[in-house]
mmCIF file with all atom_site columns, C-alpha atoms in Angstrom:
data_model
loop_
_atom_site.group_PDB
_atom_site.id
_atom_site.type_symbol
_atom_site.label_atom_id
_atom_site.label_alt_id
_atom_site.label_comp_id
_atom_site.label_asym_id
_atom_site.label_entity_id
_atom_site.label_seq_id
_atom_site.pdbx_PDB_ins_code
_atom_site.Cartn_x
_atom_site.Cartn_y
_atom_site.Cartn_z
_atom_site.occupancy
_atom_site.B_iso_or_equiv
_atom_site.pdbx_formal_charge
_atom_site.auth_seq_id
_atom_site.auth_comp_id
_atom_site.auth_asym_id
_atom_site.auth_atom_id
_atom_site.pdbx_PDB_model_num
ATOM 1   C CA . MET A 1 1   ? 21.374  18.959  10.409  1.00 0.00 ? 536 MET A CA 1
ATOM 2   C CA . TYR A 1 2   ? 18.130  17.028  10.834  1.00 0.00 ? 537 TYR A CA 1
ATOM 3   C CA . GLY A 1 3   ? 17.665  18.306  14.379  1.00 0.00 ? 538 GLY A CA 1
ATOM 4   C CA . CYS A 1 4   ? 17.988  21.926  13.257  1.00 0.00 ? 539 CYS A CA 1
ATOM 5   C CA . TYR A 1 5   ? 15.515  21.355  10.461  1.00 0.00 ? 540 TYR A CA 1
ATOM 6   C CA . ARG A 1 6   ? 13.016  19.813  12.835  1.00 0.00 ? 541 ARG A CA 1
ATOM 7   C CA . ARG A 1 7   ? 13.098  22.709  15.266  1.00 0.00 ? 542 ARG A CA 1
ATOM 8   C CA . GLU A 1 8   ? 12.954  25.341  12.543  1.00 0.00 ? 543 GLU A CA 1
ATOM 9   C CA . GLY A 1 9   ? 10.247  23.462  10.649  1.00 0.00 ? 544 GLY A CA 1
ATOM 10  C CA . VAL A 1 10  ? 7.950   23.360  13.653  1.00 0.00 ? 545 VAL A CA 1
ATOM 11  C CA . GLU A 1 11  ? 8.497   27.014  14.513  1.00 0.00 ? 546 GLU A CA 1
ATOM 12  C CA . MET A 1 12  ? 8.367   28.429  10.993  1.00 0.00 ? 547 MET A CA 1
ATOM 13  C CA . ALA A 1 13  ? 5.967   26.172  9.121   1.00 0.00 ? 548 ALA A CA 1
ATOM 14  C CA . GLY A 1 14  ? 3.880   24.916  12.027  1.00 0.00 ? 549 GLY A CA 1
ATOM 15  C CA . GLN A 1 15  ? 2.652   22.032  9.917   1.00 0.00 ? 550 GLN A CA 1
ATOM 16  C CA . GLN A 1 16  ? 1.560   19.097  12.026  1.00 0.00 ? 551 GLN A CA 1
ATOM 17  C CA . LEU A 1 17  ? 2.409   15.669  10.684  1.00 0.00 ? 552 LEU A CA 1
ATOM 18  C CA . LYS A 1 18  ? 0.104   12.676  11.058  1.00 0.00 ? 553 LYS A CA 1
ATOM 19  C CA . THR A 1 19  ? 1.911   9.516   12.117  1.00 0.00 ? 554 THR A CA 1
ATOM 20  C CA . ILE A 1 20  ? 0.731   5.956   12.638  1.00 0.00 ? 555 ILE A CA 1
ATOM 21  C CA . VAL A 1 21  ? 2.702   3.891   15.151  1.00 0.00 ? 556 VAL A CA 1
ATOM 22  C CA . PHE A 1 22  ? 2.430   0.138   14.567  1.00 0.00 ? 557 PHE A CA 1
ATOM 23  C CA . LEU A 1 23  ? 3.013   -1.785  17.797  1.00 0.00 ? 558 LEU A CA 1
ATOM 24  C CA . GLY A 1 24  ? 4.220   -5.249  16.937  1.00 0.00 ? 559 GLY A CA 1
ATOM 25  C CA . SER A 1 25  ? 4.011   -7.421  20.050  1.00 0.00 ? 560 SER A CA 1
ATOM 26  C CA . VAL A 1 26  ? 1.091   -9.280  21.611  1.00 0.00 ? 561 VAL A CA 1
ATOM 27  C CA . ARG A 1 27  ? 3.117   -11.538 23.871  1.00 0.00 ? 562 ARG A CA 1
ATOM 28  C CA . GLU A 1 28  ? 2.173   -11.811 27.538  1.00 0.00 ? 563 GLU A CA 1
ATOM 29  C CA . GLY A 1 29  ? 4.295   -9.457  29.609  1.00 0.00 ? 564 GLY A CA 1
ATOM 30  C CA . ARG A 1 30  ? 5.292   -7.464  26.533  1.00 0.00 ? 565 ARG A CA 1
ATOM 31  C CA . PHE A 1 31  ? 7.507   -4.381  26.871  1.00 0.00 ? 566 PHE A CA 1
ATOM 32  C CA . GLY A 1 32  ? 6.372   -2.950  23.542  1.00 0.00 ? 567 GLY A CA 1
ATOM 33  C CA . LEU A 1 33  ? 3.575   -0.856  25.002  1.00 0.00 ? 568 LEU A CA 1
ATOM 34  C CA . ARG A 1 34  ? 5.938   1.143   27.209  1.00 0.00 ? 569 ARG A CA 1
ATOM 35  C CA . VAL A 1 35  ? 8.167   1.730   24.171  1.00 0.00 ? 570 VAL A CA 1
ATOM 36  C CA . ALA A 1 36  ? 5.166   2.847   22.103  1.00 0.00 ? 571 ALA A CA 1
ATOM 37  C CA . LYS A 1 37  ? 4.072   5.256   24.863  1.00 0.00 ? 572 LYS A CA 1
ATOM 38  C CA . PHE A 1 38  ? 7.536   6.805   24.961  1.00 0.00 ? 573 PHE A CA 1
ATOM 39  C CA . VAL A 1 39  ? 7.720   7.118   21.177  1.00 0.00 ? 574 VAL A CA 1
ATOM 40  C CA . LYS A 1 40  ? 4.243   8.660   21.051  1.00 0.00 ? 575 LYS A CA 1
ATOM 41  C CA . LYS A 1 41  ? 5.228   11.314  23.598  1.00 0.00 ? 576 LYS A CA 1
ATOM 42  C CA . GLN A 1 42  ? 8.419   12.138  21.706  1.00 0.00 ? 577 GLN A CA 1
ATOM 43  C CA . LEU A 1 43  ? 6.585   12.410  18.386  1.00 0.00 ? 578 LEU A CA 1
ATOM 44  C CA . GLU A 1 44  ? 3.896   14.614  19.907  1.00 0.00 ? 579 GLU A CA 1
ATOM 45  C CA . ALA A 1 45  ? 6.598   16.894  21.308  1.00 0.00 ? 580 ALA A CA 1
ATOM 46  C CA . ALA A 1 46  ? 7.834   17.247  17.708  1.00 0.00 ? 581 ALA A CA 1
ATOM 47  C CA . ASN A 1 47  ? 4.370   18.347  16.497  1.00 0.00 ? 582 ASN A CA 1
ATOM 48  C CA . HIS A 1 48  ? 3.097   14.978  15.294  1.00 0.00 ? 583 HIS A CA 1
ATOM 49  C CA . SER A 1 49  ? -0.487  13.817  15.653  1.00 0.00 ? 584 SER A CA 1
ATOM 50  C CA . VAL A 1 50  ? -0.061  10.174  16.652  1.00 0.00 ? 585 VAL A CA 1
ATOM 51  C CA . GLU A 1 51  ? -2.289  7.120   16.645  1.00 0.00 ? 586 GLU A CA 1
ATOM 52  C CA . ILE A 1 52  ? -1.119  3.697   17.810  1.00 0.00 ? 587 ILE A CA 1
ATOM 53  C CA . PHE A 1 53  ? -2.277  0.584   15.962  1.00 0.00 ? 588 PHE A CA 1
ATOM 54  C CA . ASP A 1 54  ? -2.104  -2.133  18.615  1.00 0.00 ? 589 ASP A CA 1
ATOM 55  C CA . PRO A 1 55  ? -3.008  -5.710  17.610  1.00 0.00 ? 590 PRO A CA 1
ATOM 56  C CA . LEU A 1 56  ? -4.165  -6.370  21.173  1.00 0.00 ? 591 LEU A CA 1
ATOM 57  C CA . GLU A 1 57  ? -6.635  -3.487  20.971  1.00 0.00 ? 592 GLU A CA 1
ATOM 58  C CA . MET A 1 58  ? -7.686  -3.890  17.328  1.00 0.00 ? 593 MET A CA 1
ATOM 59  C CA . PRO A 1 59  ? -9.266  -7.174  16.186  1.00 0.00 ? 594 PRO A CA 1
ATOM 60  C CA . PHE A 1 60  ? -6.727  -8.239  13.540  1.00 0.00 ? 595 PHE A CA 1
ATOM 61  C CA . PRO A 1 61  ? -7.320  -11.934 12.825  1.00 0.00 ? 596 PRO A CA 1
ATOM 62  C CA . ILE A 1 62  ? -4.776  -14.224 11.237  1.00 0.00 ? 597 ILE A CA 1
ATOM 63  C CA . MET A 1 63  ? -4.985  -12.779 7.766   1.00 0.00 ? 598 MET A CA 1
ATOM 64  C CA . THR A 1 64  ? -7.148  -14.739 5.362   1.00 0.00 ? 599 THR A CA 1
ATOM 65  C CA . LYS A 1 65  ? -8.326  -11.735 3.351   1.00 0.00 ? 600 LYS A CA 1
ATOM 66  C CA . ALA A 1 66  ? -6.571  -8.380  3.120   1.00 0.00 ? 601 ALA A CA 1
ATOM 67  C CA . LEU A 1 67  ? -8.624  -5.219  2.733   1.00 0.00 ? 602 LEU A CA 1
ATOM 68  C CA . HIS A 1 68  ? -7.570  -4.751  -0.893  1.00 0.00 ? 603 HIS A CA 1
ATOM 69  C CA . HIS A 1 69  ? -8.825  -8.235  -1.764  1.00 0.00 ? 604 HIS A CA 1
ATOM 70  C CA . TYR A 1 70  ? -12.425 -7.224  -1.188  1.00 0.00 ? 605 TYR A CA 1
ATOM 71  C CA . GLN A 1 71  ? -13.973 -6.415  -4.559  1.00 0.00 ? 606 GLN A CA 1
ATOM 72  C CA . ASP A 1 72  ? -16.699 -4.593  -2.647  1.00 0.00 ? 607 ASP A CA 1
ATOM 73  C CA . ARG A 1 73  ? -15.179 -2.484  0.148   1.00 0.00 ? 608 ARG A CA 1
ATOM 74  C CA . SER A 1 74  ? -18.588 -2.268  1.826   1.00 0.00 ? 609 SER A CA 1
ATOM 75  C CA . ALA A 1 75  ? -18.257 -5.989  2.583   1.00 0.00 ? 610 ALA A CA 1
ATOM 76  C CA . ALA A 1 76  ? -14.996 -5.457  4.513   1.00 0.00 ? 611 ALA A CA 1
ATOM 77  C CA . PRO A 1 77  ? -15.021 -5.032  8.313   1.00 0.00 ? 612 PRO A CA 1
ATOM 78  C CA . VAL A 1 78  ? -15.901 -1.446  9.176   1.00 0.00 ? 613 VAL A CA 1
ATOM 79  C CA . TRP A 1 79  ? -13.067 -1.134  11.720  1.00 0.00 ? 614 TRP A CA 1
ATOM 80  C CA . LEU A 1 80  ? -10.529 -2.179  9.058   1.00 0.00 ? 615 LEU A CA 1
ATOM 81  C CA . VAL A 1 81  ? -11.848 0.314   6.512   1.00 0.00 ? 616 VAL A CA 1
ATOM 82  C CA . GLU A 1 82  ? -11.668 3.085   9.115   1.00 0.00 ? 617 GLU A CA 1
ATOM 83  C CA . ALA A 1 83  ? -8.130  2.101   10.092  1.00 0.00 ? 618 ALA A CA 1
ATOM 84  C CA . ASP A 1 84  ? -7.087  2.188   6.450   1.00 0.00 ? 619 ASP A CA 1
ATOM 85  C CA . LYS A 1 85  ? -8.489  5.713   6.073   1.00 0.00 ? 620 LYS A CA 1
ATOM 86  C CA . LYS A 1 86  ? -6.267  6.811   8.958   1.00 0.00 ? 621 LYS A CA 1
ATOM 87  C CA . LEU A 1 87  ? -3.254  5.125   7.366   1.00 0.00 ? 622 LEU A CA 1
ATOM 88  C CA . GLN A 1 88  ? -3.984  6.743   4.007   1.00 0.00 ? 623 GLN A CA 1
ATOM 89  C CA . ALA A 1 89  ? -4.150  10.156  5.680   1.00 0.00 ? 624 ALA A CA 1
ATOM 90  C CA . ALA A 1 90  ? -0.874  9.643   7.550   1.00 0.00 ? 625 ALA A CA 1
ATOM 91  C CA . ASP A 1 91  ? 2.344   11.384  6.537   1.00 0.00 ? 626 ASP A CA 1
ATOM 92  C CA . ALA A 1 92  ? 4.658   8.858   8.175   1.00 0.00 ? 627 ALA A CA 1
ATOM 93  C CA . VAL A 1 93  ? 4.773   5.426   9.773   1.00 0.00 ? 628 VAL A CA 1
ATOM 94  C CA . VAL A 1 94  ? 6.745   4.276   12.813  1.00 0.00 ? 629 VAL A CA 1
ATOM 95  C CA . VAL A 1 95  ? 7.138   0.595   13.629  1.00 0.00 ? 630 VAL A CA 1
ATOM 96  C CA . VAL A 1 96  ? 7.813   -0.480  17.217  1.00 0.00 ? 631 VAL A CA 1
ATOM 97  C CA . SER A 1 97  ? 9.175   -4.005  17.040  1.00 0.00 ? 632 SER A CA 1
ATOM 98  C CA . SER A 1 98  ? 10.557  -6.628  19.351  1.00 0.00 ? 633 SER A CA 1
ATOM 99  C CA . GLU A 1 99  ? 12.594  -9.528  18.015  1.00 0.00 ? 634 GLU A CA 1
ATOM 100 C CA . TYR A 1 100 ? 11.185  -13.057 17.834  1.00 0.00 ? 635 TYR A CA 1
ATOM 101 C CA . ASN A 1 101 ? 13.688  -15.774 16.887  1.00 0.00 ? 636 ASN A CA 1
ATOM 102 C CA . HIS A 1 102 ? 15.953  -13.136 15.303  1.00 0.00 ? 637 HIS A CA 1
ATOM 103 C CA . SER A 1 103 ? 13.031  -12.040 13.135  1.00 0.00 ? 638 SER A CA 1
ATOM 104 C CA . ILE A 1 104 ? 9.961   -9.793  12.826  1.00 0.00 ? 639 ILE A CA 1
ATOM 105 C CA . PRO A 1 105 ? 7.125   -10.568 15.259  1.00 0.00 ? 640 PRO A CA 1
ATOM 106 C CA . PRO A 1 106 ? 4.334   -12.386 13.381  1.00 0.00 ? 641 PRO A CA 1
ATOM 107 C CA . ALA A 1 107 ? 1.662   -10.107 14.876  1.00 0.00 ? 642 ALA A CA 1
ATOM 108 C CA . LEU A 1 108 ? 3.392   -7.114  13.289  1.00 0.00 ? 643 LEU A CA 1
ATOM 109 C CA . SER A 1 109 ? 3.657   -8.419  9.749   1.00 0.00 ? 644 SER A CA 1
ATOM 110 C CA . ASN A 1 110 ? 0.160   -9.936  9.989   1.00 0.00 ? 645 ASN A CA 1
ATOM 111 C CA . MET A 1 111 ? -1.280  -6.547  11.013  1.00 0.00 ? 646 MET A CA 1
ATOM 112 C CA . MET A 1 112 ? 0.534   -4.516  8.378   1.00 0.00 ? 647 MET A CA 1
ATOM 113 C CA . ASP A 1 113 ? -0.272  -6.990  5.609   1.00 0.00 ? 648 ASP A CA 1
ATOM 114 C CA . HIS A 1 114 ? -3.991  -6.272  6.054   1.00 0.00 ? 649 HIS A CA 1
ATOM 115 C CA . PHE A 1 115 ? -3.566  -2.913  4.303   1.00 0.00 ? 650 PHE A CA 1
ATOM 116 C CA . PRO A 1 116 ? -2.920  -2.216  0.608   1.00 0.00 ? 651 PRO A CA 1
ATOM 117 C CA . LEU A 1 117 ? 0.483   -0.990  -0.556  1.00 0.00 ? 652 LEU A CA 1
ATOM 118 C CA . SER A 1 118 ? -1.108  2.244   -1.755  1.00 0.00 ? 653 SER A CA 1
ATOM 119 C CA . SER A 1 119 ? -1.855  3.206   1.853   1.00 0.00 ? 654 SER A CA 1
ATOM 120 C CA . TYR A 1 120 ? 1.869   3.106   2.675   1.00 0.00 ? 655 TYR A CA 1
ATOM 121 C CA . ALA A 1 121 ? 3.266   4.409   -0.599  1.00 0.00 ? 656 ALA A CA 1
ATOM 122 C CA . PHE A 1 122 ? 5.512   7.462   -0.871  1.00 0.00 ? 657 PHE A CA 1
ATOM 123 C CA . LYS A 1 123 ? 5.725   8.010   2.875   1.00 0.00 ? 658 LYS A CA 1
ATOM 124 C CA . PRO A 1 124 ? 8.746   7.536   5.125   1.00 0.00 ? 659 PRO A CA 1
ATOM 125 C CA . SER A 1 125 ? 8.959   5.084   7.980   1.00 0.00 ? 660 SER A CA 1
ATOM 126 C CA . GLY A 1 126 ? 11.000  4.884   11.150  1.00 0.00 ? 661 GLY A CA 1
ATOM 127 C CA . ILE A 1 127 ? 12.156  1.730   12.905  1.00 0.00 ? 662 ILE A CA 1
ATOM 128 C CA . VAL A 1 128 ? 12.118  1.494   16.701  1.00 0.00 ? 663 VAL A CA 1
ATOM 129 C CA . CYS A 1 129 ? 13.287  -1.857  18.037  1.00 0.00 ? 664 CYS A CA 1
ATOM 130 C CA . TYR A 1 130 ? 14.000  -3.246  21.467  1.00 0.00 ? 665 TYR A CA 1
ATOM 131 C CA . SER A 1 131 ? 15.032  -6.362  23.347  1.00 0.00 ? 666 SER A CA 1
ATOM 132 C CA . LEU A 1 132 ? 15.850  -7.599  26.826  1.00 0.00 ? 667 LEU A CA 1
ATOM 133 C CA . GLY A 1 133 ? 19.398  -8.283  25.683  1.00 0.00 ? 668 GLY A CA 1
ATOM 134 C CA . PRO A 1 134 ? 22.279  -6.053  24.552  1.00 0.00 ? 669 PRO A CA 1
ATOM 135 C CA . TYR A 1 135 ? 21.477  -5.882  20.817  1.00 0.00 ? 670 TYR A CA 1
ATOM 136 C CA . GLY A 1 136 ? 18.229  -3.923  21.011  1.00 0.00 ? 671 GLY A CA 1
ATOM 137 C CA . GLY A 1 137 ? 16.341  -5.985  18.432  1.00 0.00 ? 672 GLY A CA 1
ATOM 138 C CA . MET A 1 138 ? 18.651  -5.016  15.586  1.00 0.00 ? 673 MET A CA 1
ATOM 139 C CA . ARG A 1 139 ? 18.334  -8.340  13.772  1.00 0.00 ? 674 ARG A CA 1
ATOM 140 C CA . ALA A 1 140 ? 14.601  -7.763  13.413  1.00 0.00 ? 675 ALA A CA 1
ATOM 141 C CA . ALA A 1 141 ? 15.319  -4.182  12.348  1.00 0.00 ? 676 ALA A CA 1
ATOM 142 C CA . MET A 1 142 ? 17.434  -5.385  9.433   1.00 0.00 ? 677 MET A CA 1
ATOM 143 C CA . GLN A 1 143 ? 14.534  -7.489  8.192   1.00 0.00 ? 678 GLN A CA 1
ATOM 144 C CA . LEU A 1 144 ? 12.139  -4.592  8.695   1.00 0.00 ? 679 LEU A CA 1
ATOM 145 C CA . ARG A 1 145 ? 14.252  -2.537  6.288   1.00 0.00 ? 680 ARG A CA 1
ATOM 146 C CA . ALA A 1 146 ? 13.337  -4.933  3.477   1.00 0.00 ? 681 ALA A CA 1
ATOM 147 C CA . PHE A 1 147 ? 9.731   -5.413  4.629   1.00 0.00 ? 682 PHE A CA 1
ATOM 148 C CA . LEU A 1 148 ? 8.971   -1.690  4.841   1.00 0.00 ? 683 LEU A CA 1
ATOM 149 C CA . GLY A 1 149 ? 10.623  -1.098  1.486   1.00 0.00 ? 684 GLY A CA 1
ATOM 150 C CA . GLU A 1 150 ? 8.321   -3.670  -0.099  1.00 0.00 ? 685 GLU A CA 1
ATOM 151 C CA . LEU A 1 151 ? 5.317   -1.947  1.465   1.00 0.00 ? 686 LEU A CA 1
ATOM 152 C CA . GLY A 1 152 ? 6.443   1.302   -0.158  1.00 0.00 ? 687 GLY A CA 1
ATOM 153 C CA . CYS A 1 153 ? 7.355   3.263   2.988   1.00 0.00 ? 688 CYS A CA 1
ATOM 154 C CA . ILE A 1 154 ? 11.151  3.205   2.905   1.00 0.00 ? 689 ILE A CA 1
ATOM 155 C CA . SER A 1 155 ? 12.772  3.553   6.324   1.00 0.00 ? 690 SER A CA 1
ATOM 156 C CA . VAL A 1 156 ? 14.987  6.513   7.191   1.00 0.00 ? 691 VAL A CA 1
ATOM 157 C CA . GLY A 1 157 ? 18.662  5.956   7.856   1.00 0.00 ? 692 GLY A CA 1
ATOM 158 C CA . ASN A 1 158 ? 18.610  6.059   11.643  1.00 0.00 ? 693 ASN A CA 1
ATOM 159 C CA . ILE A 1 159 ? 17.310  3.127   13.692  1.00 0.00 ? 694 ILE A CA 1
ATOM 160 C CA . PHE A 1 160 ? 16.325  3.747   17.299  1.00 0.00 ? 695 PHE A CA 1
ATOM 161 C CA . GLY A 1 161 ? 17.279  0.611   19.193  1.00 0.00 ? 696 GLY A CA 1
ATOM 162 C CA . ILE A 1 162 ? 16.678  0.066   22.910  1.00 0.00 ? 697 ILE A CA 1
ATOM 163 C CA . PRO A 1 163 ? 18.749  -2.684  24.556  1.00 0.00 ? 698 PRO A CA 1
ATOM 164 C CA . VAL A 1 164 ? 17.856  -4.021  28.008  1.00 0.00 ? 699 VAL A CA 1
ATOM 165 C CA . VAL A 1 165 ? 14.437  -2.426  27.602  1.00 0.00 ? 700 VAL A CA 1
ATOM 166 C CA . ASN A 1 166 ? 13.211  -3.518  31.037  1.00 0.00 ? 701 ASN A CA 1
ATOM 167 C CA . ARG A 1 167 ? 15.745  -1.133  32.580  1.00 0.00 ? 702 ARG A CA 1
ATOM 168 C CA . ALA A 1 168 ? 15.297  1.653   30.025  1.00 0.00 ? 703 ALA A CA 1
ATOM 169 C CA . LEU A 1 169 ? 11.616  2.586   30.457  1.00 0.00 ? 704 LEU A CA 1
ATOM 170 C CA . ASP A 1 170 ? 9.006   2.286   33.176  1.00 0.00 ? 705 ASP A CA 1
ATOM 171 C CA . GLU A 1 171 ? 5.499   0.970   32.529  1.00 0.00 ? 706 GLU A CA 1
ATOM 172 C CA . GLU A 1 172 ? 4.188   4.412   31.560  1.00 0.00 ? 707 GLU A CA 1
ATOM 173 C CA . GLY A 1 173 ? 6.947   4.963   29.021  1.00 0.00 ? 708 GLY A CA 1
ATOM 174 C CA . LYS A 1 174 ? 9.007   7.292   31.198  1.00 0.00 ? 709 LYS A CA 1
ATOM 175 C CA . PRO A 1 175 ? 12.701  7.009   30.305  1.00 0.00 ? 710 PRO A CA 1
ATOM 176 C CA . LEU A 1 176 ? 14.993  5.641   32.987  1.00 0.00 ? 711 LEU A CA 1
ATOM 177 C CA . ASP A 1 177 ? 18.036  6.178   30.765  1.00 0.00 ? 712 ASP A CA 1
ATOM 178 C CA . GLU A 1 178 ? 18.894  9.787   29.864  1.00 0.00 ? 713 GLU A CA 1
ATOM 179 C CA . LYS A 1 179 ? 20.262  8.690   26.486  1.00 0.00 ? 714 LYS A CA 1
ATOM 180 C CA . LEU A 1 180 ? 16.832  7.679   25.181  1.00 0.00 ? 715 LEU A CA 1
ATOM 181 C CA . VAL A 1 181 ? 15.524  11.186  24.494  1.00 0.00 ? 716 VAL A CA 1
ATOM 182 C CA . PRO A 1 182 ? 18.400  12.382  22.270  1.00 0.00 ? 717 PRO A CA 1
ATOM 183 C CA . ALA A 1 183 ? 18.541  8.959   20.587  1.00 0.00 ? 718 ALA A CA 1
ATOM 184 C CA . SER A 1 184 ? 14.827  9.070   19.747  1.00 0.00 ? 719 SER A CA 1
ATOM 185 C CA . ASN A 1 185 ? 15.139  12.654  18.513  1.00 0.00 ? 720 ASN A CA 1
ATOM 186 C CA . ARG A 1 186 ? 17.750  11.620  15.970  1.00 0.00 ? 721 ARG A CA 1
ATOM 187 C CA . LEU A 1 187 ? 15.238  9.253   14.410  1.00 0.00 ? 722 LEU A CA 1
ATOM 188 C CA . ILE A 1 188 ? 12.404  11.765  14.624  1.00 0.00 ? 723 ILE A CA 1
ATOM 189 C CA . GLY A 1 189 ? 14.516  14.498  13.065  1.00 0.00 ? 724 GLY A CA 1
ATOM 190 C CA . GLN A 1 190 ? 15.146  12.343  10.003  1.00 0.00 ? 725 GLN A CA 1
ATOM 191 C CA . LEU A 1 191 ? 11.522  11.209  9.871   1.00 0.00 ? 726 LEU A CA 1
ATOM 192 C CA . ASP A 1 192 ? 10.352  14.852  9.988   1.00 0.00 ? 727 ASP A CA 1
ATOM 193 C CA . TRP A 1 193 ? 12.618  15.877  7.137   1.00 0.00 ? 728 TRP A CA 1
ATOM 194 C CA . HIS A 1 194 ? 11.505  13.052  4.868   1.00 0.00 ? 729 HIS A CA 1
ATOM 195 C CA . ALA A 1 195 ? 7.840   13.337  5.827   1.00 0.00 ? 730 ALA A CA 1
ATOM 196 C CA . HIS A 1 196 ? 7.687   17.069  5.094   1.00 0.00 ? 731 HIS A CA 1
ATOM 197 C CA . ALA A 1 197 ? 9.609   16.648  1.823   1.00 0.00 ? 732 ALA A CA 1
ATOM 198 C CA . MET A 1 198 ? 7.406   13.784  0.615   1.00 0.00 ? 733 MET A CA 1
ATOM 199 C CA . LYS A 1 199 ? 4.207   15.517  1.707   1.00 0.00 ? 734 LYS A CA 1
ATOM 200 C CA . ASN A 1 200 ? 5.168   18.698  -0.132  1.00 0.00 ? 735 ASN A CA 1
ATOM 201 C CA . HIS A 1 201 ? 6.072   16.746  -3.255  1.00 0.00 ? 736 HIS A CA 1
ATOM 202 C CA . ARG A 1 202 ? 2.843   14.709  -3.183  1.00 0.00 ? 737 ARG A CA 1
ATOM 203 C CA . GLN A 1 203 ? 0.818   17.886  -2.885  1.00 0.00 ? 738 GLN A CA 1
ATOM 204 C CA . ALA A 1 204 ? 2.743   19.651  -5.662  1.00 0.00 ? 739 ALA A CA 1
ATOM 205 C CA . HIS A 1 205 ? 3.165   16.816  -8.138  1.00 0.00 ? 740 HIS A CA 1
ATOM 206 C CA . GLY A 1 206 ? 0.972   13.887  -7.071  1.00 0.00 ? 741 GLY A CA 1
ATOM 207 C CA . ILE A 1 207 ? 2.332   10.339  -7.141  1.00 0.00 ? 742 ILE A CA 1
ATOM 208 C CA . PRO A 1 208 ? 3.385   8.055   -10.009 1.00 0.00 ? 743 PRO A CA 1
ATOM 209 C CA . LYS A 1 209 ? 0.655   5.916   -11.543 1.00 0.00 ? 744 LYS A CA 1
#
């Protein structure tokens, strides 16, 4: 059902969705970047405009002051204000997460906590998780369900998990396992449906105050 909607929605409506991909790992030798590259390509093929927020490329410090704690926004770092504008304009969020000690990577939660809840609110999110082992980061994904719900961007039903990630994707994000494309499209199909529905409803009725 979701797959049919996605194809028809792109052909009939032609509305491009804006999506922010949060990349959650900064560890040396990380596999997250290849996952993010693959996800970006798949989203773009589904008519998404994609920007990756990478804590290795963006100067997120250990959070001592979130953006929404600045009484005067002009005193906040310019790069953070600009990043928040992009997040506010987004229609959906995708989180690419590894699993650290059966939990969410600290770089991921630290990065996402810099932004106010209003920037996430009433938008869907998708969870993409991975690991070197057979479980594909699913224990972190279960915690991300609660975390994303608290941020206000409730995750769609499908979770795209990638076990044995070092054998699943090359360094440029090219899939080495033929199952990855249809698996990612299941997530994207659901994300599309929710993102279009929420966007249409926001435009027609606004959001609760």
